[in-house]
Every structure is written in structure tokens, then in C-alpha cells.
Amino acid sequence: MDLWTSVLLAAASCAVPFSAWAETNFYAHASVAETNLFMGQVFHVDVIVKAPAMPDAPEPASPDFNITLRDSGPAAAQTNTWLYRYAFRAKREGKLHIPVLHFEALHTQPIAIQANKPQTSDRMRLNTAVSKTSVYLGEPVLLTTTWDSTYQLGALKAVDFHYPIMTDKRFQILELYEPDKEQKAQTTGLPVHGTRVLATRKNYQVDGIQHQSLSFSKILIPKKSGAQIIPPSTLLCAAEQEQAAHSKQARRSAFQYPAYFDNTFFDQNVTGKGYTRIYTESAPITLEVKPLPDHWWSLTAPYSSAER
């Protein structure tokens, strides 16, 4: 049984209580797989809507969640039935409520969830930096993100890398042209915000402590002038309790790179009590975007001349 079939069956059993047009048996029903989550963890809210025509997907806003529409379309085996999938991410801890979602005349009911605060650790950091802090409108700037850890990467699972700049409408996001990067020994595929990026792996020591970092860059082209805040990136993962520092197995596995990091999604198989949830986030960055001056053409003239 596939995911959407499961959603359809679950919604069918709840159609009447969530019906906004009871006399015609039209309804909108939202469901989640679990309600006990961690702050920073991305989870899905699936909505099934029965309506005479496909309603526009709402764009909900909430102070408690980052919300992104991931998918929408007709149900394969049902008439007048539409499916929507949203990605939610809790921005604070505590008892929260998934808001009512309005699909024209239909609406869902709120859903209560518990967002737990994971631990923070000075053993893992997420840093972002821009090549310039002041640019002109439309001028490219390089954004580099570095994940630094003294944990063995092989001991980390269920990594949830939230990178909101990827879907920020204030910027055009481009890939840095590096044609041979994937063939380099220190290059690793890293799933970030639902996409695969090529990260550069580095090993080094600081004060006798072994570190490993993964870094990648994106080109940002601002589309709006003024002070633009690049929001923090966040990383949530499960860290396995470490083996004895001097065991033979620990020495063999120290800083081995886990194969599942190169898959489309990180391994989410975290079982038992041997894991601790760790959370870290980067600092926001203020990018000053200046309007193009009256003589803006002179900024590009040298390049235009060279091309001619």
C-alpha cells in the first residue's frame, strides 16, 4: 500500500467530522504521522480534499512553523479528490498547533503537536558566510556554508539539514560551476533541504582535537534592494553514544565517512536509547543590497567590451 493510498483510507474514516459542506460530502482533512517531534525537525502534513474542482493550495503563515508546499495533485483512484503535502518545521519548543488550512470553502481542523527541544553541543557548529556584505541589486554574491563536527560522522544519523535560502523568493539561487568537483576524492553528495549538493570534506586538528567539516557554496543574486536578512540554517541529528576512546573498534571507525550521506535522504533509522538529539544553527547574515546607480552600465562595461 503506497503512502497516498494510506492517506486516502485514513481520511475516508474521518470525512464526516471534518466536512465543511456536509450536505454534499465534501471535506478537507489533515493528518500527520506523529505528533511528538523535535524543534527543527521537518515533518509532513498530508491533506486530502474532496471538492467539485481542485482548490488552490493555501500558503499558510505561522509564527510557530516554517511551512512549504511539497506536492499537490489529483488522487489516482478517486474522483473529485485532491491530495496536498506540506513540509512543516517547528521553530520553537512546547505544545503547538498546526493551523487551519483553508481550501476555498473547505478547511481542515487544527492538530496539536509537542515540539521537544533537542540538546545543543559545542562539538558541532554550522557557519555561513558571504563573500561580500554589501552588493548592488542583481550582483552575485557567494554564500558558503560549513558544517564542523568533532563527532565521528559515522556516529550521526537522521540528519535534517534545513536551508531556507533555497526557497527564498528574494534571491535567485545558482550553482557554482565546478565541472570536475564530483570526481575529486574529498567531494561528497550531501542532501540539503530536499536537494543533493556537492560538499567538500576536510579533516584537521585544533589543539589536538580531531575535526571534520563539510562545506558547500551557492551563488545568490539579490532581487530586492535594502537590508536583506539571510535566515539561519539549522541542523538536527541523532548522535550515537561514543565507544570507549581507546578501543580498537573506535580507532578503526574514527571519522569514517558514512555511505548513506551520499544518498538522496539521510538514514532515518534511529532505534534504541543509544542516541542523543543534537541541534545547531548558523547566525543570520545581513546583506546590504544597494539600488543600481544611474551609471550602472559602467559597472558592466569592461566585461561587455572584453566580450566584443
mmCIF file of C-alpha atoms in Angstrom:
data_model
loop_
_atom_site.group_PDB
_atom_site.id
_atom_site.type_symbol
_atom_site.label_atom_id
_atom_site.label_comp_id
_atom_site.label_asym_id
_atom_site.label_seq_id
_atom_site.Cartn_x
_atom_site.Cartn_y
_atom_site.Cartn_z
ATOM 1 C CA MET A 1 0.000 0.000 0.000
ATOM 2 C CA ASP A 2 1.540 3.327 -1.028
ATOM 3 C CA LEU A 3 1.577 6.494 1.058
ATOM 4 C CA TRP A 4 -1.244 8.317 -0.725
ATOM 5 C CA THR A 5 -3.484 5.232 -0.505
ATOM 6 C CA SER A 6 -2.904 5.166 3.266
ATOM 7 C CA VAL A 7 -3.785 8.853 3.473
ATOM 8 C CA LEU A 8 -6.977 8.292 1.489
ATOM 9 C CA LEU A 9 -8.099 5.432 3.730
ATOM 10 C CA ALA A 10 -7.356 7.397 6.882
ATOM 11 C CA ALA A 11 -9.260 10.429 5.631
ATOM 12 C CA ALA A 12 -12.247 8.400 4.470
ATOM 13 C CA SER A 13 -12.875 7.229 8.023
ATOM 14 C CA CYS A 14 -12.870 10.861 9.238
ATOM 15 C CA ALA A 15 -14.666 12.564 6.369
ATOM 16 C CA VAL A 16 -17.905 13.462 8.121
ATOM 17 C CA PRO A 17 -16.447 15.249 11.192
ATOM 18 C CA PHE A 18 -14.168 17.363 9.007
ATOM 19 C CA SER A 19 -16.724 18.212 6.361
ATOM 20 C CA ALA A 20 -17.354 21.858 5.607
ATOM 21 C CA TRP A 21 -20.022 21.079 3.052
ATOM 22 C CA ALA A 22 -21.687 18.181 4.849
ATOM 23 C CA GLU A 23 -24.722 18.169 2.624
ATOM 24 C CA THR A 24 -22.563 17.311 -0.391
ATOM 25 C CA ASN A 25 -19.995 15.180 1.472
ATOM 26 C CA PHE A 26 -17.167 17.496 0.512
ATOM 27 C CA TYR A 27 -14.427 17.840 3.098
ATOM 28 C CA ALA A 28 -10.790 18.715 3.864
ATOM 29 C CA HIS A 29 -8.833 16.508 6.258
ATOM 30 C CA ALA A 30 -5.260 16.918 7.505
ATOM 31 C CA SER A 31 -3.155 14.217 9.115
ATOM 32 C CA VAL A 32 0.365 13.706 10.455
ATOM 33 C CA ALA A 33 2.307 10.507 11.037
ATOM 34 C CA GLU A 34 3.437 11.546 14.535
ATOM 35 C CA THR A 35 2.726 14.355 16.963
ATOM 36 C CA ASN A 36 5.748 14.102 19.274
ATOM 37 C CA LEU A 37 8.599 15.824 17.430
ATOM 38 C CA PHE A 38 11.745 17.876 17.862
ATOM 39 C CA MET A 39 12.222 21.566 17.272
ATOM 40 C CA GLY A 40 13.959 21.911 13.905
ATOM 41 C CA GLN A 41 12.669 18.565 12.646
ATOM 42 C CA VAL A 42 10.894 18.629 9.291
ATOM 43 C CA PHE A 43 7.694 16.575 9.163
ATOM 44 C CA HIS A 44 4.875 16.205 6.654
ATOM 45 C CA VAL A 45 1.243 17.223 6.923
ATOM 46 C CA ASP A 46 -0.885 15.375 4.373
ATOM 47 C CA VAL A 47 -4.212 16.867 3.343
ATOM 48 C CA ILE A 48 -6.952 15.164 1.385
ATOM 49 C CA VAL A 49 -9.681 17.366 -0.095
ATOM 50 C CA LYS A 50 -12.897 16.195 -1.705
ATOM 51 C CA ALA A 51 -14.346 19.022 -3.777
ATOM 52 C CA PRO A 52 -16.084 19.589 -7.134
ATOM 53 C CA ALA A 53 -12.833 21.093 -8.530
ATOM 54 C CA MET A 54 -9.253 21.241 -7.332
ATOM 55 C CA PRO A 55 -8.889 24.164 -4.879
ATOM 56 C CA ASP A 56 -5.835 26.373 -4.934
ATOM 57 C CA ALA A 57 -3.277 25.318 -2.347
ATOM 58 C CA PRO A 58 -3.227 27.771 0.562
ATOM 59 C CA GLU A 59 0.038 29.414 1.592
ATOM 60 C CA PRO A 60 -0.309 29.386 5.366
ATOM 61 C CA ALA A 61 1.847 31.510 7.659
ATOM 62 C CA SER A 62 2.548 30.673 11.277
ATOM 63 C CA PRO A 63 4.847 32.080 13.968
ATOM 64 C CA ASP A 64 5.458 28.517 15.154
ATOM 65 C CA PHE A 65 6.389 26.783 11.889
ATOM 66 C CA ASN A 66 8.224 27.098 8.619
ATOM 67 C CA ILE A 67 5.731 25.766 6.057
ATOM 68 C CA THR A 68 6.399 24.706 2.451
ATOM 69 C CA LEU A 69 4.071 23.083 -0.062
ATOM 70 C CA ARG A 70 5.843 19.969 -1.357
ATOM 71 C CA ASP A 71 3.284 18.323 -3.629
ATOM 72 C CA SER A 72 -0.308 18.538 -4.850
ATOM 73 C CA GLY A 73 -2.473 16.794 -7.409
ATOM 74 C CA PRO A 74 -5.453 14.539 -8.027
ATOM 75 C CA ALA A 75 -5.890 11.219 -6.264
ATOM 76 C CA ALA A 76 -5.272 8.363 -8.695
ATOM 77 C CA ALA A 77 -8.245 6.206 -7.765
ATOM 78 C CA GLN A 78 -10.777 8.752 -6.508
ATOM 79 C CA THR A 79 -12.933 11.255 -8.370
ATOM 80 C CA ASN A 80 -13.167 14.855 -7.147
ATOM 81 C CA THR A 81 -10.415 14.107 -4.627
ATOM 82 C CA TRP A 82 -7.174 16.065 -4.310
ATOM 83 C CA LEU A 83 -4.020 15.473 -2.302
ATOM 84 C CA TYR A 84 -1.655 18.062 -0.808
ATOM 85 C CA ARG A 85 1.570 17.544 1.104
ATOM 86 C CA TYR A 86 3.147 20.257 3.250
ATOM 87 C CA ALA A 87 6.535 20.217 4.963
ATOM 88 C CA PHE A 88 6.386 21.718 8.453
ATOM 89 C CA ARG A 89 9.287 22.583 10.752
ATOM 90 C CA ALA A 90 8.752 23.657 14.349
ATOM 91 C CA LYS A 91 10.575 26.894 15.199
ATOM 92 C CA ARG A 92 10.091 26.705 18.971
ATOM 93 C CA GLU A 93 9.501 24.124 21.662
ATOM 94 C CA GLY A 94 6.266 23.443 23.501
ATOM 95 C CA LYS A 95 2.721 22.474 22.639
ATOM 96 C CA LEU A 96 1.970 23.846 19.178
ATOM 97 C CA HIS A 97 -0.967 23.638 16.797
ATOM 98 C CA ILE A 98 -0.837 23.017 13.079
ATOM 99 C CA PRO A 99 -3.060 25.848 11.826
ATOM 100 C CA VAL A 100 -6.335 25.537 9.990
ATOM 101 C CA LEU A 101 -5.737 25.224 6.243
ATOM 102 C CA HIS A 102 -8.389 26.839 4.054
ATOM 103 C CA PHE A 103 -9.158 25.283 0.687
ATOM 104 C CA GLU A 104 -11.686 27.825 -0.547
ATOM 105 C CA ALA A 105 -14.967 26.928 1.247
ATOM 106 C CA LEU A 106 -13.401 23.892 2.920
ATOM 107 C CA HIS A 107 -10.993 23.846 5.817
ATOM 108 C CA THR A 108 -9.068 21.412 7.984
ATOM 109 C CA GLN A 109 -9.049 21.208 11.762
ATOM 110 C CA PRO A 110 -6.008 22.255 13.840
ATOM 111 C CA ILE A 111 -3.721 19.454 15.043
ATOM 112 C CA ALA A 112 -1.852 19.624 18.346
ATOM 113 C CA ILE A 113 1.778 18.536 18.400
ATOM 114 C CA GLN A 114 4.505 18.540 21.025
ATOM 115 C CA ALA A 115 7.818 20.045 19.884
ATOM 116 C CA ASN A 116 10.696 18.984 22.125
ATOM 117 C CA LYS A 117 13.929 20.920 22.444
ATOM 118 C CA PRO A 118 16.982 18.879 21.439
ATOM 119 C CA GLN A 119 20.347 19.324 23.068
ATOM 120 C CA THR A 120 22.895 21.802 21.803
ATOM 121 C CA SER A 121 26.588 20.959 21.727
ATOM 122 C CA ASP A 122 29.776 22.931 21.243
ATOM 123 C CA ARG A 123 31.083 19.864 19.411
ATOM 124 C CA MET A 124 29.061 20.701 16.315
ATOM 125 C CA ARG A 125 28.751 24.058 14.549
ATOM 126 C CA LEU A 126 27.042 25.401 11.458
ATOM 127 C CA ASN A 127 28.564 28.524 9.929
ATOM 128 C CA THR A 128 27.511 30.613 6.929
ATOM 129 C CA ALA A 129 29.472 33.455 5.333
ATOM 130 C CA VAL A 130 29.086 35.696 2.294
ATOM 131 C CA SER A 131 31.891 36.868 0.018
ATOM 132 C CA LYS A 132 30.584 40.452 0.336
ATOM 133 C CA THR A 133 28.245 42.084 2.834
ATOM 134 C CA SER A 134 27.346 44.990 0.513
ATOM 135 C CA VAL A 135 26.360 44.481 -3.126
ATOM 136 C CA TYR A 136 24.290 46.101 -5.846
ATOM 137 C CA LEU A 137 20.896 44.832 -6.912
ATOM 138 C CA GLY A 138 21.481 41.856 -9.216
ATOM 139 C CA GLU A 139 25.145 41.496 -8.249
ATOM 140 C CA PRO A 140 26.117 37.873 -7.455
ATOM 141 C CA VAL A 141 27.424 37.033 -4.006
ATOM 142 C CA LEU A 142 28.873 33.716 -2.847
ATOM 143 C CA LEU A 143 27.259 32.096 0.199
ATOM 144 C CA THR A 144 29.397 29.379 1.812
ATOM 145 C CA THR A 145 28.064 27.016 4.462
ATOM 146 C CA THR A 146 30.319 24.861 6.653
ATOM 147 C CA TRP A 147 29.258 22.069 8.994
ATOM 148 C CA ASP A 148 32.041 21.386 11.502
ATOM 149 C CA SER A 149 31.959 18.447 13.927
ATOM 150 C CA THR A 150 34.163 16.675 16.427
ATOM 151 C CA TYR A 151 31.656 13.819 16.454
ATOM 152 C CA GLN A 152 32.549 10.899 14.243
ATOM 153 C CA LEU A 153 30.352 11.416 11.182
ATOM 154 C CA GLY A 154 29.757 7.673 11.108
ATOM 155 C CA ALA A 155 28.047 8.058 14.500
ATOM 156 C CA LEU A 156 25.467 10.576 13.198
ATOM 157 C CA LYS A 157 22.066 9.589 11.820
ATOM 158 C CA ALA A 158 18.709 11.160 10.996
ATOM 159 C CA VAL A 159 20.362 14.398 9.864
ATOM 160 C CA ASP A 160 17.797 17.070 8.986
ATOM 161 C CA PHE A 161 19.522 19.976 7.201
ATOM 162 C CA HIS A 162 17.143 22.934 6.835
ATOM 163 C CA TYR A 163 18.436 25.560 4.386
ATOM 164 C CA PRO A 164 15.679 28.161 3.919
ATOM 165 C CA ILE A 165 17.623 30.353 1.487
ATOM 166 C CA MET A 166 16.994 27.638 -1.136
ATOM 167 C CA THR A 167 13.344 28.692 -1.427
ATOM 168 C CA ASP A 168 13.738 32.388 -0.615
ATOM 169 C CA LYS A 169 11.965 34.438 -3.300
ATOM 170 C CA ARG A 170 14.149 37.488 -2.609
ATOM 171 C CA PHE A 171 17.091 35.740 -4.271
ATOM 172 C CA GLN A 172 17.907 33.806 -7.389
ATOM 173 C CA ILE A 173 19.951 30.750 -6.385
ATOM 174 C CA LEU A 174 22.573 29.401 -8.788
ATOM 175 C CA GLU A 175 25.050 26.539 -8.594
ATOM 176 C CA LEU A 176 28.740 27.332 -8.550
ATOM 177 C CA TYR A 177 30.268 25.994 -11.773
ATOM 178 C CA GLU A 178 32.748 23.289 -10.768
ATOM 179 C CA PRO A 179 32.686 20.721 -13.600
ATOM 180 C CA ASP A 180 35.213 18.288 -12.091
ATOM 181 C CA LYS A 181 34.213 18.532 -8.444
ATOM 182 C CA GLU A 182 32.221 15.280 -8.299
ATOM 183 C CA GLN A 183 35.293 13.278 -9.323
ATOM 184 C CA LYS A 184 37.501 14.704 -6.576
ATOM 185 C CA ALA A 185 38.360 12.433 -3.650
ATOM 186 C CA GLN A 186 37.161 14.896 -0.994
ATOM 187 C CA THR A 187 33.794 15.565 -2.641
ATOM 188 C CA THR A 188 30.649 14.081 -1.118
ATOM 189 C CA GLY A 189 26.981 14.239 -2.078
ATOM 190 C CA LEU A 190 25.088 15.873 0.771
ATOM 191 C CA PRO A 191 21.266 16.070 0.976
ATOM 192 C CA VAL A 192 20.306 19.613 1.955
ATOM 193 C CA HIS A 193 16.728 20.900 2.088
ATOM 194 C CA GLY A 194 15.481 18.114 -0.178
ATOM 195 C CA THR A 195 18.214 18.533 -2.798
ATOM 196 C CA ARG A 196 21.635 16.989 -3.327
ATOM 197 C CA VAL A 197 24.610 19.327 -3.100
ATOM 198 C CA LEU A 198 28.301 18.589 -3.577
ATOM 199 C CA ALA A 199 30.218 19.263 -0.377
ATOM 200 C CA THR A 200 33.961 19.313 0.205
ATOM 201 C CA ARG A 201 35.185 17.206 3.117
ATOM 202 C CA LYS A 202 38.135 18.303 5.228
ATOM 203 C CA ASN A 203 39.942 16.718 8.200
ATOM 204 C CA TYR A 204 42.020 18.798 10.591
ATOM 205 C CA GLN A 205 43.039 19.168 14.232
ATOM 206 C CA VAL A 206 42.669 22.069 16.665
ATOM 207 C CA ASP A 207 44.513 21.853 19.983
ATOM 208 C CA GLY A 208 44.923 18.140 19.474
ATOM 209 C CA ILE A 209 41.189 17.564 18.850
ATOM 210 C CA GLN A 210 40.179 15.929 15.571
ATOM 211 C CA HIS A 211 37.637 17.832 13.456
ATOM 212 C CA GLN A 212 35.866 17.020 10.226
ATOM 213 C CA SER A 213 33.982 19.562 8.140
ATOM 214 C CA LEU A 214 31.695 19.560 5.117
ATOM 215 C CA SER A 215 31.309 22.783 3.144
ATOM 216 C CA PHE A 216 29.433 23.888 0.028
ATOM 217 C CA SER A 217 28.640 27.162 -1.723
ATOM 218 C CA LYS A 218 25.733 28.721 -3.584
ATOM 219 C CA ILE A 219 25.572 31.852 -5.708
ATOM 220 C CA LEU A 220 22.942 34.339 -4.548
ATOM 221 C CA ILE A 221 21.619 37.081 -6.808
ATOM 222 C CA PRO A 222 19.511 39.568 -4.837
ATOM 223 C CA LYS A 223 16.265 40.650 -6.483
ATOM 224 C CA LYS A 224 15.280 43.231 -3.881
ATOM 225 C CA SER A 225 17.214 46.225 -2.548
ATOM 226 C CA GLY A 226 17.604 47.176 1.081
ATOM 227 C CA ALA A 227 18.914 45.269 4.114
ATOM 228 C CA GLN A 228 18.190 41.618 3.368
ATOM 229 C CA ILE A 229 18.443 39.126 6.223
ATOM 230 C CA ILE A 230 19.740 35.711 5.179
ATOM 231 C CA PRO A 231 17.956 33.438 7.675
ATOM 232 C CA PRO A 232 19.787 30.873 9.803
ATOM 233 C CA SER A 233 20.340 27.374 8.503
ATOM 234 C CA THR A 234 19.596 24.633 11.016
ATOM 235 C CA LEU A 235 20.815 21.094 11.505
ATOM 236 C CA LEU A 236 19.184 18.438 13.651
ATOM 237 C CA CYS A 237 20.700 14.976 14.013
ATOM 238 C CA ALA A 238 20.938 11.954 16.281
ATOM 239 C CA ALA A 239 24.401 11.373 17.738
ATOM 240 C CA GLU A 240 25.256 7.853 18.803
ATOM 241 C CA GLN A 241 26.846 7.403 22.202
ATOM 242 C CA GLU A 242 30.522 7.100 21.513
ATOM 243 C CA GLN A 243 32.552 3.967 22.041
ATOM 244 C CA ALA A 244 35.420 3.895 24.500
ATOM 245 C CA ALA A 245 38.044 6.284 23.170
ATOM 246 C CA HIS A 246 40.846 3.737 23.207
ATOM 247 C CA SER A 247 39.014 0.670 21.856
ATOM 248 C CA LYS A 248 40.329 -0.919 18.666
ATOM 249 C CA GLN A 249 36.910 -0.591 17.028
ATOM 250 C CA ALA A 250 36.774 3.127 17.856
ATOM 251 C CA ARG A 251 40.199 3.715 16.329
ATOM 252 C CA ARG A 252 39.239 1.831 13.176
ATOM 253 C CA SER A 253 35.953 3.724 12.705
ATOM 254 C CA ALA A 254 37.170 7.164 13.706
ATOM 255 C CA PHE A 255 35.886 9.713 11.189
ATOM 256 C CA GLN A 256 34.960 7.189 8.547
ATOM 257 C CA TYR A 257 32.501 8.841 6.190
ATOM 258 C CA PRO A 258 29.058 7.154 6.305
ATOM 259 C CA ALA A 259 27.923 5.841 2.934
ATOM 260 C CA TYR A 260 24.317 6.910 3.484
ATOM 261 C CA PHE A 261 25.323 10.589 3.384
ATOM 262 C CA ASP A 262 25.610 10.209 -0.376
ATOM 263 C CA ASN A 263 22.019 9.038 -0.794
ATOM 264 C CA THR A 264 19.039 11.232 -1.587
ATOM 265 C CA PHE A 265 17.965 11.248 2.058
ATOM 266 C CA PHE A 266 19.837 10.661 5.273
ATOM 267 C CA ASP A 267 19.360 7.388 7.128
ATOM 268 C CA GLN A 268 16.426 7.899 9.485
ATOM 269 C CA ASN A 269 16.757 4.515 11.213
ATOM 270 C CA VAL A 270 17.406 5.529 14.811
ATOM 271 C CA THR A 271 16.465 2.847 17.310
ATOM 272 C CA GLY A 272 17.233 2.137 20.947
ATOM 273 C CA LYS A 273 18.351 4.509 23.671
ATOM 274 C CA GLY A 274 21.913 4.981 22.445
ATOM 275 C CA TYR A 275 21.248 8.262 20.579
ATOM 276 C CA THR A 276 21.008 11.887 21.640
ATOM 277 C CA ARG A 277 19.281 14.510 19.501
ATOM 278 C CA ILE A 278 21.673 17.402 18.753
ATOM 279 C CA TYR A 279 20.638 20.753 17.281
ATOM 280 C CA THR A 280 22.709 23.614 15.919
ATOM 281 C CA GLU A 281 22.043 26.647 13.757
ATOM 282 C CA SER A 282 24.031 29.309 11.957
ATOM 283 C CA ALA A 283 23.795 33.004 12.718
ATOM 284 C CA PRO A 284 21.668 35.191 10.415
ATOM 285 C CA ILE A 285 23.544 37.401 7.957
ATOM 286 C CA THR A 286 22.597 40.923 6.922
ATOM 287 C CA LEU A 287 23.279 41.618 3.253
ATOM 288 C CA GLU A 288 23.077 45.266 2.238
ATOM 289 C CA VAL A 289 21.673 45.421 -1.292
ATOM 290 C CA LYS A 290 22.095 48.829 -2.928
ATOM 291 C CA PRO A 291 19.910 50.033 -5.828
ATOM 292 C CA LEU A 292 21.645 50.284 -9.162
ATOM 293 C CA PRO A 293 23.180 53.740 -9.626
ATOM 294 C CA ASP A 294 22.335 55.950 -12.597
ATOM 295 C CA HIS A 295 25.637 54.943 -14.208
ATOM 296 C CA TRP A 296 25.035 51.241 -13.585
ATOM 297 C CA TRP A 297 26.071 50.417 -17.169
ATOM 298 C CA SER A 298 29.644 51.441 -16.336
ATOM 299 C CA LEU A 299 29.847 48.603 -13.808
ATOM 300 C CA THR A 300 29.476 46.046 -16.577
ATOM 301 C CA ALA A 301 31.093 47.965 -19.432
ATOM 302 C CA PRO A 302 34.545 46.392 -19.059
ATOM 303 C CA TYR A 303 33.047 42.902 -19.322
ATOM 304 C CA SER A 304 30.892 43.859 -22.290
ATOM 305 C CA SER A 305 33.880 45.367 -24.069
ATOM 306 C CA ALA A 306 36.001 42.309 -23.434
ATOM 307 C CA GLU A 307 33.320 40.086 -24.899
ATOM 308 C CA ARG A 308 33.184 42.209 -28.024
#
